[in-house]
Amino acid sequence: IFEGLAQDAVSACTDALLACSRSIVKAKGQEDGSLFLVMHLLKLREQIVPFDIDFSATEMGLDFSDTRTALSKLVSQTGSIFKWSTDNALWKLAKAPPRVYHTLHNSKKDLERELKMGCEAFIMLCAGKVADPLVSWVRKADALLPDGAAARGGGAVRGHAFASPEKVKQVMAALKQGVAHFNADVVSRMTLYLPNPQTRNVLLSPIKANITDAYSRLHSYLLSEFQPDEYVAFGVWTPEELTAALNAEPDTPNGALP
């Protein structure tokens, strides 16, 4: 009995947290909604660790699809019930009883799946806000050159509108603005929801890795396609400067959790 109650309780809590997260997304934005979900799913997982019980249950149901099809034929072909053949609609209805099926449901695995999906969604959201302009620029450049051509330079990219000096400056400005927002807003907010530094690092490490990977491709193009004086005029960060900027300590967070 206790195992059944535990399974239902974990499932109900998980569903309630998902519903609350969706409400917070509408009220405060995707970042707060995702962090709220991750924080409370982690707490829920910690709460059930001490209980050495099986959170799986087999649910039984009935599938009436064949019965529904046979009944529909019986209603639409009433004359066939008098046929002495296997095409008799009444005979087919008798041969199409509901099918019993079994579904294995594990509330703990459902919790783990939702937690994993919540973490991945938050990582992609935060990394995308900073890296998307870089990825967009690099994809346009990659489309112009065969593999490895970027390392040879030659000005094949810079002649296009998206690689004009003004556009490159805009990309760099967007990067620096995105990193500033990441440090001042996202990382500070994470500190509110996830006080444990190790827990935060599980999310921060892949976010920073996605950003630096995207920038390394852009940076290689800038080195090969532009002159040193242009490189300086663009205000380009070296990869090391980007890493240092991403690792900068955020200001002390203020505010309250939803």
Short mmCIF file of C-alpha atoms in Angstrom, two decimals:
data_model
loop_
_atom_site.label_atom_id
_atom_site.label_comp_id
_atom_site.label_asym_id
_atom_site.label_seq_id
_atom_site.Cartn_x
_atom_site.Cartn_y
_atom_site.Cartn_z
CA ILE A 1 0.00 0.00 0.00
CA PHE A 2 2.80 2.39 0.93
CA GLU A 3 4.55 1.87 -2.41
CA GLY A 4 1.35 2.68 -4.26
CA LEU A 5 0.88 5.87 -2.25
CA ALA A 6 4.52 6.83 -2.84
CA GLN A 7 4.19 6.33 -6.60
CA ASP A 8 1.04 8.46 -6.73
CA ALA A 9 2.58 11.16 -4.53
CA VAL A 10 5.72 11.50 -6.65
CA SER A 11 3.68 11.59 -9.86
CA ALA A 12 1.31 14.20 -8.41
CA CYS A 13 4.20 16.38 -7.21
CA THR A 14 5.96 16.15 -10.57
CA ASP A 15 2.79 17.11 -12.44
CA ALA A 16 2.13 19.99 -10.05
CA LEU A 17 5.67 21.33 -10.50
CA LEU A 18 5.34 21.16 -14.28
CA ALA A 19 2.07 23.11 -14.09
CA CYS A 20 3.63 25.73 -11.78
CA SER A 21 6.62 26.04 -14.09
CA ARG A 22 4.37 26.76 -17.06
CA SER A 23 2.58 29.45 -15.04
CA ILE A 24 5.88 31.08 -14.07
CA VAL A 25 7.02 31.03 -17.69
CA LYS A 26 3.93 33.05 -18.62
CA ALA A 27 4.33 35.45 -15.70
CA LYS A 28 8.12 35.94 -15.44
CA GLY A 29 9.74 34.29 -18.46
CA GLN A 30 11.35 31.05 -19.58
CA GLU A 31 14.48 31.38 -17.45
CA ASP A 32 12.58 31.67 -14.16
CA GLY A 33 10.20 28.89 -15.16
CA SER A 34 13.03 26.52 -16.03
CA LEU A 35 15.04 27.32 -12.89
CA PHE A 36 11.97 26.89 -10.68
CA LEU A 37 11.33 23.47 -12.21
CA VAL A 38 14.95 22.31 -11.90
CA MET A 39 15.22 23.53 -8.30
CA HIS A 40 12.08 21.77 -7.07
CA LEU A 41 12.60 18.57 -9.04
CA LEU A 42 16.05 18.33 -7.46
CA LYS A 43 14.48 18.78 -4.03
CA LEU A 44 11.84 16.16 -4.79
CA ARG A 45 14.51 13.72 -5.93
CA GLU A 46 16.46 14.31 -2.71
CA GLN A 47 13.34 13.69 -0.64
CA ILE A 48 12.67 10.23 -2.08
CA VAL A 49 16.29 8.98 -1.94
CA PRO A 50 16.00 7.61 1.64
CA PHE A 51 13.00 5.44 0.72
CA ASP A 52 14.13 2.03 -0.54
CA ILE A 53 10.98 1.24 -2.46
CA ASP A 54 9.97 0.41 -6.01
CA PHE A 55 8.42 3.44 -7.71
CA SER A 56 7.24 1.42 -10.71
CA ALA A 57 3.69 0.20 -11.25
CA THR A 58 1.94 -1.72 -13.98
CA GLU A 59 -1.29 -0.13 -15.16
CA MET A 60 -3.90 -2.16 -17.01
CA GLY A 61 -6.24 -0.73 -19.62
CA LEU A 62 -8.64 -1.72 -22.37
CA ASP A 63 -8.27 -0.95 -26.06
CA PHE A 64 -11.68 -0.68 -27.76
CA SER A 65 -10.39 0.26 -31.22
CA ASP A 66 -11.24 -3.09 -32.87
CA THR A 67 -14.59 -3.21 -31.08
CA ARG A 68 -15.40 0.35 -32.18
CA THR A 69 -14.57 -0.48 -35.81
CA ALA A 70 -16.71 -3.62 -35.75
CA LEU A 71 -19.60 -1.80 -34.08
CA SER A 72 -19.41 1.02 -36.62
CA LYS A 73 -19.64 -1.54 -39.42
CA LEU A 74 -22.58 -3.23 -37.73
CA VAL A 75 -24.47 0.07 -37.54
CA SER A 76 -23.69 1.06 -41.13
CA GLN A 77 -24.30 -2.42 -42.62
CA THR A 78 -27.30 -3.79 -40.75
CA GLY A 79 -28.25 -5.99 -43.69
CA SER A 80 -25.03 -8.01 -43.36
CA ILE A 81 -26.10 -9.52 -40.01
CA PHE A 82 -28.26 -11.96 -41.94
CA LYS A 83 -25.40 -13.18 -44.14
CA TRP A 84 -24.17 -16.69 -43.49
CA SER A 85 -20.50 -15.84 -43.99
CA THR A 86 -17.45 -14.45 -42.27
CA ASP A 87 -18.45 -11.04 -43.64
CA ASN A 88 -21.34 -10.98 -41.19
CA ALA A 89 -21.05 -7.72 -39.19
CA LEU A 90 -22.47 -9.31 -36.05
CA TRP A 91 -19.92 -12.12 -36.30
CA LYS A 92 -17.10 -9.61 -36.67
CA LEU A 93 -18.32 -7.72 -33.61
CA ALA A 94 -18.25 -10.94 -31.61
CA LYS A 95 -14.69 -11.57 -32.79
CA ALA A 96 -13.48 -8.08 -31.79
CA PRO A 97 -13.58 -7.91 -27.98
CA PRO A 98 -11.63 -5.17 -26.17
CA ARG A 99 -7.92 -5.91 -25.89
CA VAL A 100 -6.20 -5.76 -22.54
CA TYR A 101 -2.89 -3.93 -22.47
CA HIS A 102 -0.36 -3.26 -19.71
CA THR A 103 1.73 -0.12 -19.25
CA LEU A 104 4.75 0.04 -16.95
CA HIS A 105 4.84 3.39 -15.18
CA ASN A 106 7.79 4.48 -13.04
CA SER A 107 7.22 7.79 -11.25
CA LYS A 108 10.89 8.11 -10.26
CA LYS A 109 12.05 7.68 -13.85
CA ASP A 110 9.43 10.19 -14.96
CA LEU A 111 10.86 12.65 -12.44
CA GLU A 112 14.40 12.03 -13.71
CA ARG A 113 13.27 12.49 -17.31
CA GLU A 114 11.55 15.79 -16.58
CA LEU A 115 14.61 16.98 -14.64
CA LYS A 116 16.92 16.09 -17.53
CA MET A 117 14.65 17.80 -20.05
CA GLY A 118 14.39 20.87 -17.82
CA CYS A 119 18.16 21.15 -17.49
CA GLU A 120 18.70 20.69 -21.23
CA ALA A 121 16.05 23.28 -22.07
CA PHE A 122 17.66 25.82 -19.73
CA ILE A 123 21.14 25.15 -21.14
CA MET A 124 19.98 25.56 -24.72
CA LEU A 125 17.99 28.70 -23.85
CA CYS A 126 20.86 30.49 -22.09
CA ALA A 127 23.57 29.40 -24.53
CA GLY A 128 21.39 30.32 -27.49
CA LYS A 129 20.77 33.86 -26.29
CA VAL A 130 24.52 34.54 -26.41
CA ALA A 131 25.70 32.20 -29.15
CA ASP A 132 22.91 32.39 -31.75
CA PRO A 133 24.25 35.55 -33.48
CA LEU A 134 27.70 33.91 -33.65
CA VAL A 135 26.31 30.64 -35.01
CA SER A 136 24.26 32.50 -37.62
CA TRP A 137 27.34 34.42 -38.84
CA VAL A 138 29.51 31.30 -39.00
CA ARG A 139 26.87 29.32 -40.92
CA LYS A 140 26.76 32.02 -43.58
CA ALA A 141 30.55 31.96 -43.83
CA ASP A 142 30.69 28.14 -43.91
CA ALA A 143 28.22 28.12 -46.80
CA LEU A 144 30.66 30.15 -48.90
CA LEU A 145 33.78 28.08 -48.35
CA PRO A 146 34.76 24.45 -48.58
CA ASP A 147 35.99 22.70 -45.46
CA GLY A 148 39.16 24.22 -44.10
CA ALA A 149 39.11 27.23 -46.41
CA ALA A 150 38.52 29.64 -43.54
CA ALA A 151 41.97 28.95 -42.17
CA ARG A 152 43.54 30.09 -45.44
CA GLY A 153 41.83 33.47 -45.57
CA GLY A 154 41.86 35.19 -48.95
CA GLY A 155 38.95 37.57 -48.39
CA ALA A 156 36.31 35.19 -49.77
CA VAL A 157 34.03 35.95 -46.82
CA ARG A 158 34.62 39.62 -46.08
CA GLY A 159 33.28 40.69 -49.47
CA HIS A 160 29.75 39.72 -48.48
CA ALA A 161 27.27 41.98 -46.73
CA PHE A 162 27.03 39.93 -43.54
CA ALA A 163 30.83 40.19 -43.10
CA SER A 164 31.13 43.92 -43.60
CA PRO A 165 33.04 45.77 -40.87
CA GLU A 166 29.82 47.26 -39.55
CA LYS A 167 28.13 43.86 -39.32
CA VAL A 168 31.13 42.33 -37.57
CA LYS A 169 31.07 45.16 -35.03
CA GLN A 170 27.38 44.46 -34.46
CA VAL A 171 28.08 40.76 -33.85
CA MET A 172 30.82 41.59 -31.37
CA ALA A 173 28.58 44.12 -29.62
CA ALA A 174 25.80 41.52 -29.40
CA LEU A 175 28.27 39.01 -27.93
CA LYS A 176 29.48 41.42 -25.25
CA GLN A 177 25.93 42.47 -24.43
CA GLY A 178 24.87 38.82 -24.22
CA VAL A 179 27.74 37.93 -21.88
CA ALA A 180 26.95 40.94 -19.69
CA HIS A 181 23.32 39.86 -19.44
CA PHE A 182 24.39 36.29 -18.76
CA ASN A 183 26.55 37.36 -15.82
CA ALA A 184 24.37 40.09 -14.40
CA ASP A 185 20.99 38.40 -14.81
CA VAL A 186 21.16 34.69 -15.54
CA VAL A 187 24.02 33.67 -13.23
CA SER A 188 22.70 35.89 -10.44
CA ARG A 189 19.25 34.36 -10.82
CA MET A 190 20.73 30.88 -10.76
CA THR A 191 22.34 31.73 -7.42
CA LEU A 192 18.89 32.48 -6.02
CA TYR A 193 17.35 29.23 -7.23
CA LEU A 194 20.38 26.96 -6.86
CA PRO A 195 22.53 28.01 -3.88
CA ASN A 196 24.85 25.01 -4.20
CA PRO A 197 27.81 26.00 -6.46
CA GLN A 198 28.31 22.41 -7.62
CA THR A 199 24.70 22.20 -8.75
CA ARG A 200 24.98 25.49 -10.60
CA ASN A 201 28.16 24.34 -12.29
CA VAL A 202 26.34 21.34 -13.77
CA LEU A 203 24.30 23.84 -15.78
CA LEU A 204 26.91 26.56 -16.24
CA SER A 205 29.67 24.38 -17.68
CA PRO A 206 27.77 23.24 -20.82
CA ILE A 207 26.33 26.75 -21.31
CA LYS A 208 29.82 28.28 -21.31
CA ALA A 209 31.18 25.45 -23.48
CA ASN A 210 28.49 26.02 -26.13
CA ILE A 211 29.24 29.74 -26.21
CA THR A 212 33.02 29.35 -26.43
CA ASP A 213 32.72 26.65 -29.12
CA ALA A 214 30.58 28.94 -31.26
CA TYR A 215 32.96 31.86 -30.74
CA SER A 216 36.07 29.83 -31.61
CA ARG A 217 34.73 29.33 -35.16
CA LEU A 218 33.88 33.01 -35.54
CA HIS A 219 37.26 34.02 -34.15
CA SER A 220 39.13 31.85 -36.65
CA TYR A 221 37.29 33.58 -39.50
CA LEU A 222 38.08 37.03 -38.13
CA LEU A 223 41.78 36.20 -37.85
CA SER A 224 41.99 34.86 -41.38
CA GLU A 225 39.70 37.28 -43.21
CA PHE A 226 40.64 40.65 -41.71
CA GLN A 227 43.81 42.66 -41.17
CA PRO A 228 45.23 43.11 -37.64
CA ASP A 229 44.21 46.79 -37.50
CA GLU A 230 40.64 45.82 -38.47
CA TYR A 231 40.66 43.06 -35.88
CA VAL A 232 41.53 45.61 -33.20
CA ALA A 233 38.99 48.15 -34.49
CA PHE A 234 36.22 45.54 -34.21
CA GLY A 235 36.93 45.20 -30.50
CA VAL A 236 37.37 41.45 -30.91
CA TRP A 237 37.85 39.36 -27.80
CA THR A 238 40.40 36.60 -27.80
CA PRO A 239 38.98 33.22 -26.74
CA GLU A 240 40.79 33.64 -23.43
CA GLU A 241 39.13 37.03 -22.86
CA LEU A 242 35.73 35.50 -23.58
CA THR A 243 36.39 32.71 -21.09
CA ALA A 244 37.45 35.25 -18.47
CA ALA A 245 34.33 37.32 -19.12
CA LEU A 246 32.08 34.26 -18.76
CA ASN A 247 33.80 33.32 -15.51
CA ALA A 248 33.49 36.79 -13.99
CA GLU A 249 31.80 36.79 -10.60
CA PRO A 250 28.25 38.18 -10.78
CA ASP A 251 26.98 40.86 -8.46
CA THR A 252 25.26 39.80 -5.25
CA PRO A 253 21.76 38.69 -6.29
CA ASN A 254 18.73 40.58 -5.08
CA GLY A 255 15.10 39.62 -5.25
CA ALA A 256 12.82 36.81 -4.20
CA LEU A 257 11.83 33.52 -5.70
CA PRO A 258 8.37 33.13 -7.17
#
